[in-house]
PDB file of C-alpha atoms in Angstrom:
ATOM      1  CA  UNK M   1     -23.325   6.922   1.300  1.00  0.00           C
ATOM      2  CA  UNK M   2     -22.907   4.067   3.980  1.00  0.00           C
ATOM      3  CA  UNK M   3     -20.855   1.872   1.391  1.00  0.00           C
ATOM      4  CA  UNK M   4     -18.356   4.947   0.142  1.00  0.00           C
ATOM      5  CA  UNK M   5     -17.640   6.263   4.153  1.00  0.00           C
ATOM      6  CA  UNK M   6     -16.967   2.454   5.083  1.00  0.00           C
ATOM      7  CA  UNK M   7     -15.154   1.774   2.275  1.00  0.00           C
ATOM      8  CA  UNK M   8     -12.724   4.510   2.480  1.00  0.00           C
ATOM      9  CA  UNK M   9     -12.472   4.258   6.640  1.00  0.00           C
ATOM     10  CA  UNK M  10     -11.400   0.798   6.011  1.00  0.00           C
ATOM     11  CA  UNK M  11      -8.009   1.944   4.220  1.00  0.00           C
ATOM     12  CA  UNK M  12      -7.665   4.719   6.034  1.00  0.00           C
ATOM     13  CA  UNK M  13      -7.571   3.026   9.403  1.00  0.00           C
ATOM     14  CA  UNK M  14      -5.358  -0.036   8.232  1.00  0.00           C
ATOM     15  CA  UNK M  15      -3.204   2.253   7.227  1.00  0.00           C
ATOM     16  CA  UNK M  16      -3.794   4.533  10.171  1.00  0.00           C
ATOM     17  CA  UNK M  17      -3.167   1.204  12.594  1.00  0.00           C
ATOM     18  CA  UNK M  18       0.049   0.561  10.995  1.00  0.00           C
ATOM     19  CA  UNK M  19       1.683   3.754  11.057  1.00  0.00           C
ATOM     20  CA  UNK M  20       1.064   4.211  14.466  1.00  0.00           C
ATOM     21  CA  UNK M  21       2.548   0.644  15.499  1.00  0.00           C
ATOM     22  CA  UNK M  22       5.439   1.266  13.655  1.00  0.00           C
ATOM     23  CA  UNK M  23       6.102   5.081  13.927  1.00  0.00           C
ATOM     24  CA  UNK M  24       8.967   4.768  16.636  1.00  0.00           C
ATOM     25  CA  UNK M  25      11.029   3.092  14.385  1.00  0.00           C
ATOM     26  CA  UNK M  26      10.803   6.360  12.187  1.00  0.00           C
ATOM     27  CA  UNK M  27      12.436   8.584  14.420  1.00  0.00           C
ATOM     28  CA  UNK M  28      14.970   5.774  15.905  1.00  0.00           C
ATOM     29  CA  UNK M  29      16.254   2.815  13.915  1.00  0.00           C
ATOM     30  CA  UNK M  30      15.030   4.223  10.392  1.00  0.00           C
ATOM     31  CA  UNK M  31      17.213   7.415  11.105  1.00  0.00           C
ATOM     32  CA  UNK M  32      20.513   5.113  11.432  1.00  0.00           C
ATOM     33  CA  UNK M  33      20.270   3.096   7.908  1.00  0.00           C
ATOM     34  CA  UNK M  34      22.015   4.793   4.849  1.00  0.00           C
ATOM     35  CA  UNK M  35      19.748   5.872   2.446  1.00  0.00           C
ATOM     36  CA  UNK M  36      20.080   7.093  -1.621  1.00  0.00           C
ATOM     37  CA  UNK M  37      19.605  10.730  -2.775  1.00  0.00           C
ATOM     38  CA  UNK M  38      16.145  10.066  -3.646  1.00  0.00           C
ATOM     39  CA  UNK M  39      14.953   9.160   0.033  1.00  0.00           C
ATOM     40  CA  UNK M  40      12.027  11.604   0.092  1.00  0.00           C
ATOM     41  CA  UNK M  41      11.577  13.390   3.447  1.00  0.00           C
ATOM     42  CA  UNK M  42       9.164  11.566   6.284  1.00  0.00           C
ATOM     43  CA  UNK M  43       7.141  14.402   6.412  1.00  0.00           C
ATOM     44  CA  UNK M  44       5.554  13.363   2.817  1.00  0.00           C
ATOM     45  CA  UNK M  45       4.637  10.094   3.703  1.00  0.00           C
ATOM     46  CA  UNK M  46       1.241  10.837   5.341  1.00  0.00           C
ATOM     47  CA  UNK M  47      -0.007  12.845   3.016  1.00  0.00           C
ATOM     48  CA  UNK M  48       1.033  10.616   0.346  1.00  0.00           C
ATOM     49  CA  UNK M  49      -0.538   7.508   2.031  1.00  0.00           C
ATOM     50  CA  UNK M  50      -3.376   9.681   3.013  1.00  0.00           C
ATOM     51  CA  UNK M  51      -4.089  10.139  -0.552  1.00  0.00           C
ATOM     52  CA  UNK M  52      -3.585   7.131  -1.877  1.00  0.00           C
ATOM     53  CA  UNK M  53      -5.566   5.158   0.589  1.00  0.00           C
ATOM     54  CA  UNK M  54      -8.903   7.872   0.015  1.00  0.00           C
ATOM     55  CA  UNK M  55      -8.315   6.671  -3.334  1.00  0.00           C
ATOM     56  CA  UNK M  56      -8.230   3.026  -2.582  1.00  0.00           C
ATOM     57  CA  UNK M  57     -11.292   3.328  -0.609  1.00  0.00           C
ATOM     58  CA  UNK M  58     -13.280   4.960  -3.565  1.00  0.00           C
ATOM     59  CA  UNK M  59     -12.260   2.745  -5.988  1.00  0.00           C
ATOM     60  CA  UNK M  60     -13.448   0.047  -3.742  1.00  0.00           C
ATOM     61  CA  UNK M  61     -16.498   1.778  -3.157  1.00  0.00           C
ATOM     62  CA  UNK M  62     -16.789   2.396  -6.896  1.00  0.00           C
ATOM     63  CA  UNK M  63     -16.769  -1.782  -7.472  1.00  0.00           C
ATOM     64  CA  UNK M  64     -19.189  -2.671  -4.513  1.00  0.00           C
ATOM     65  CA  UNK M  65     -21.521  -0.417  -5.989  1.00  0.00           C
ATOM     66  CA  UNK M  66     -21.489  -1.056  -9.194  1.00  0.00           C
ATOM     67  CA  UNK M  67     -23.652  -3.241 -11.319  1.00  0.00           C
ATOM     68  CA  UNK M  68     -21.499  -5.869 -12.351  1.00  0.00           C
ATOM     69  CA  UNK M  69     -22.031  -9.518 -11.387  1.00  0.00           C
ATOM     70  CA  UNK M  70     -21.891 -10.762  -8.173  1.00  0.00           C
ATOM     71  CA  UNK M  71     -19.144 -13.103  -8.627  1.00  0.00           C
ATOM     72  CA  UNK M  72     -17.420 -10.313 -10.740  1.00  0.00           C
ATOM     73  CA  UNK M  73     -17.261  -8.193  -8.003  1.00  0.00           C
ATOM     74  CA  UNK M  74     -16.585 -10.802  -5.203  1.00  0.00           C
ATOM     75  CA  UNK M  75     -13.534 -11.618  -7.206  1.00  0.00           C
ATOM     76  CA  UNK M  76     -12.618  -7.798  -7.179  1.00  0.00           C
ATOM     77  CA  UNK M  77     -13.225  -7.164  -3.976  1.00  0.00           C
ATOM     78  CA  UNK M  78     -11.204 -10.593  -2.066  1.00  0.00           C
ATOM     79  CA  UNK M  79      -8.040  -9.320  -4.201  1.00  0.00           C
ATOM     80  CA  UNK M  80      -8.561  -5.939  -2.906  1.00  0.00           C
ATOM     81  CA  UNK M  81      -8.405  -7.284   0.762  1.00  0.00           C
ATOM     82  CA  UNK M  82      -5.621  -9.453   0.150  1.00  0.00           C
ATOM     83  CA  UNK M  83      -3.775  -6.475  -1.369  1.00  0.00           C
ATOM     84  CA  UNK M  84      -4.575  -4.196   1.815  1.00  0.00           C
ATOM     85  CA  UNK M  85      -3.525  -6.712   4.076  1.00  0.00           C
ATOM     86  CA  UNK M  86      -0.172  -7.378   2.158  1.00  0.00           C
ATOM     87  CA  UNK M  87      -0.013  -3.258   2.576  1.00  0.00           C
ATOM     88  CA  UNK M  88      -0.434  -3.562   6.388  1.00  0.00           C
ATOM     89  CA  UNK M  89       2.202  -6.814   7.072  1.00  0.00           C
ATOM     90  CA  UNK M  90       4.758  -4.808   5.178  1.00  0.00           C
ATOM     91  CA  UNK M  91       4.617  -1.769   7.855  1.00  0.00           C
ATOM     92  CA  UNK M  92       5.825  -4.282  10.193  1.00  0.00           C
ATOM     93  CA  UNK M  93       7.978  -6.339   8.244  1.00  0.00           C
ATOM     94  CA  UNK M  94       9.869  -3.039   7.405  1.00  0.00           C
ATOM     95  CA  UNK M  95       9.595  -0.865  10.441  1.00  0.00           C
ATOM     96  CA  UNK M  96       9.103  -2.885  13.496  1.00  0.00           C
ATOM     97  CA  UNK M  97      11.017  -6.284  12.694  1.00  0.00           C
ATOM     98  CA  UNK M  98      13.310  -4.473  10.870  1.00  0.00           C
ATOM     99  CA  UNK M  99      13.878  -6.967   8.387  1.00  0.00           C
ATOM    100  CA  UNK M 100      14.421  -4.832   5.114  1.00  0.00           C
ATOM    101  CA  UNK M 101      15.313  -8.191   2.999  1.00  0.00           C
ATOM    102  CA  UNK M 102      12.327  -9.762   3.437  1.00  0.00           C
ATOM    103  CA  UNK M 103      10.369  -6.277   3.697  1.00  0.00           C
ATOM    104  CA  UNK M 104      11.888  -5.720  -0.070  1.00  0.00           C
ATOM    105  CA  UNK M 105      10.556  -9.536  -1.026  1.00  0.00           C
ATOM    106  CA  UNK M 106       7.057  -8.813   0.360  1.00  0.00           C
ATOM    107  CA  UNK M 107       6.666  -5.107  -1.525  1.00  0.00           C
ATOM    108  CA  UNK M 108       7.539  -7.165  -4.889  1.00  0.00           C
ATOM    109  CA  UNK M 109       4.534  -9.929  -3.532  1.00  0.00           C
ATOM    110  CA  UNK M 110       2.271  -6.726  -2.690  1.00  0.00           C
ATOM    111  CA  UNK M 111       3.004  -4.772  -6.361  1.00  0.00           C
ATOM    112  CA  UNK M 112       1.776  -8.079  -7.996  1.00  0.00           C
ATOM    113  CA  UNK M 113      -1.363  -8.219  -5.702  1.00  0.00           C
ATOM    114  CA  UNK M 114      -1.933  -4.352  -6.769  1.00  0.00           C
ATOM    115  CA  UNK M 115      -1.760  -5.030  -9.992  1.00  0.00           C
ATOM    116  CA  UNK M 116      -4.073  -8.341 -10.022  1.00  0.00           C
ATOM    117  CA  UNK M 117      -6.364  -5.858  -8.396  1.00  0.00           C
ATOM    118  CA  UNK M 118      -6.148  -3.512 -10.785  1.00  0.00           C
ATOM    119  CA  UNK M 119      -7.229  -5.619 -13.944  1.00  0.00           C
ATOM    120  CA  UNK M 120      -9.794  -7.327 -11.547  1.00  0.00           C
ATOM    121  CA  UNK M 121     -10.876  -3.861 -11.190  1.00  0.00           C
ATOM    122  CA  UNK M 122     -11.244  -3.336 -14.630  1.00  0.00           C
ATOM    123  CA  UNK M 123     -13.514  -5.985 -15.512  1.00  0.00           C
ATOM    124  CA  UNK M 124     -16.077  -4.435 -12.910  1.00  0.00           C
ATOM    125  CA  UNK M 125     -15.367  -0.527 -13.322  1.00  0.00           C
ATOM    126  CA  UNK M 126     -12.678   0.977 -15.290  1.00  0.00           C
ATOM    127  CA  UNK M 127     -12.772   4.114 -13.107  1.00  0.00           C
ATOM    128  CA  UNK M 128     -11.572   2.313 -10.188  1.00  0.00           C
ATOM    129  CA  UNK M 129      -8.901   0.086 -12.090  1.00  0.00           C
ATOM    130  CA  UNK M 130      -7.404   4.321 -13.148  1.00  0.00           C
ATOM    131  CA  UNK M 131      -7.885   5.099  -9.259  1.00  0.00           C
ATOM    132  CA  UNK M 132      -5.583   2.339  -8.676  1.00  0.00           C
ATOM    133  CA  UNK M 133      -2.812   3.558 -10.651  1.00  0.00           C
ATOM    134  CA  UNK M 134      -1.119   6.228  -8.191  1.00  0.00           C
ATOM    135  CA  UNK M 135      -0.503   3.643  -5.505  1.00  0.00           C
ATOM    136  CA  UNK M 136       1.035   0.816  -7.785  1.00  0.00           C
ATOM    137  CA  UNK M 137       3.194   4.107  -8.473  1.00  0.00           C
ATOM    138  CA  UNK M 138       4.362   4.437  -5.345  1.00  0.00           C
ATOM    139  CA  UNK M 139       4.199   1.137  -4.372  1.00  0.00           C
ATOM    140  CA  UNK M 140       6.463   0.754  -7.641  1.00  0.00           C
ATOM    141  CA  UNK M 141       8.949   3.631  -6.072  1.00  0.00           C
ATOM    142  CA  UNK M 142       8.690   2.187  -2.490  1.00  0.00           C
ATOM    143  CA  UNK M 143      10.053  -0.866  -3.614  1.00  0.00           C
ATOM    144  CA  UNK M 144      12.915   0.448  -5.587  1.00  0.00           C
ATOM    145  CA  UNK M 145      13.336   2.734  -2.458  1.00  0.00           C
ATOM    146  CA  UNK M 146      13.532  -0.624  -0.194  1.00  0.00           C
ATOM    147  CA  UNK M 147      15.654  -2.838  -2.343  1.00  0.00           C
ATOM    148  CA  UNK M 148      18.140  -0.107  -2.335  1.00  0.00           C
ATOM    149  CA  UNK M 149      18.119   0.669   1.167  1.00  0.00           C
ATOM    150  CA  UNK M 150      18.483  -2.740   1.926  1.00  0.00           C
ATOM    151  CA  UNK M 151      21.666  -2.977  -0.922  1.00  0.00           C
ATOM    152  CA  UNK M 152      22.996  -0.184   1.009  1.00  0.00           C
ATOM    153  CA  UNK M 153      22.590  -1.174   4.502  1.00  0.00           C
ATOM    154  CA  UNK M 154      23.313  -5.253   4.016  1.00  0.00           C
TER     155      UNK M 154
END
């Protein structure tokens, strides 16, 4: 029980952390770029990240736990980190250095660490690899979402 509450804290406060260094820039500088039609509202991006970070955590949890081989798992679980570290720096890249090129550059680095995760995943626990798939969605959305912005604001 210790291994699935830390594992899904972790996420939660990383992402938790970020949001809250960067939230000003939601209701001041974010406001003022043009955005496209399908620029959902702010209000769903908690619960979204919520989500998809409880989900992160438990497919985490579900490879730490699991019976694979060490090294197997190791593997899994560096990528993992890497990925959710990639997650954080983009908060800031985006939001509080407000460099949307570079942002849109770093989401396309972070998709590709996702998915690396994902078929490391896989090898250890096929469950987790499928628990993966709703935030390489988004992720996948985010970035078209960010390369537009920054087409439309350059």
């Amino acid at each position: 029980m210790k291994k699935l509450l830390l594992s899904v804290l972790v996420p939660l406060i990383v992402g938790a952390t970020a949001g809250y260094f960067t939230s000003t820039s939601v209701k001041t500088w974010y406001t003022t770029l043009e955005k496209p039609w399908f620029n959902p509202p702010n209000w769903l991006f908690g619960p979204v990240w919520t989500s998809l970070y409880i989900m992160m955590g438990i497919a985490c949890w579900l490879v730490w736990s699991s019976n694979a081989g060490q090294e197997l798992k190791r593997k899994a679980l560096l990528l993992f980190g890497v990925q959710l570290m990639a997650n954080f720096l983009w908060s800031f890249i985006f939001f509080y250095f407000h460099q949307v090129g570079l942002a849109f550059m770093e989401i396309i680095i972070l998709w590709l660490l996702i998915l690396l995760c994902i078929f490391s995943f896989a090898r250890v626990d096929k469950r987790a690899a499928w628990l993966m798939v709703p935030y390489i969605s988004w992720v996948t959305f985010a970035a078209i979402l960010n390369g537009t912005i920054w087409m439309l604001n350059r």
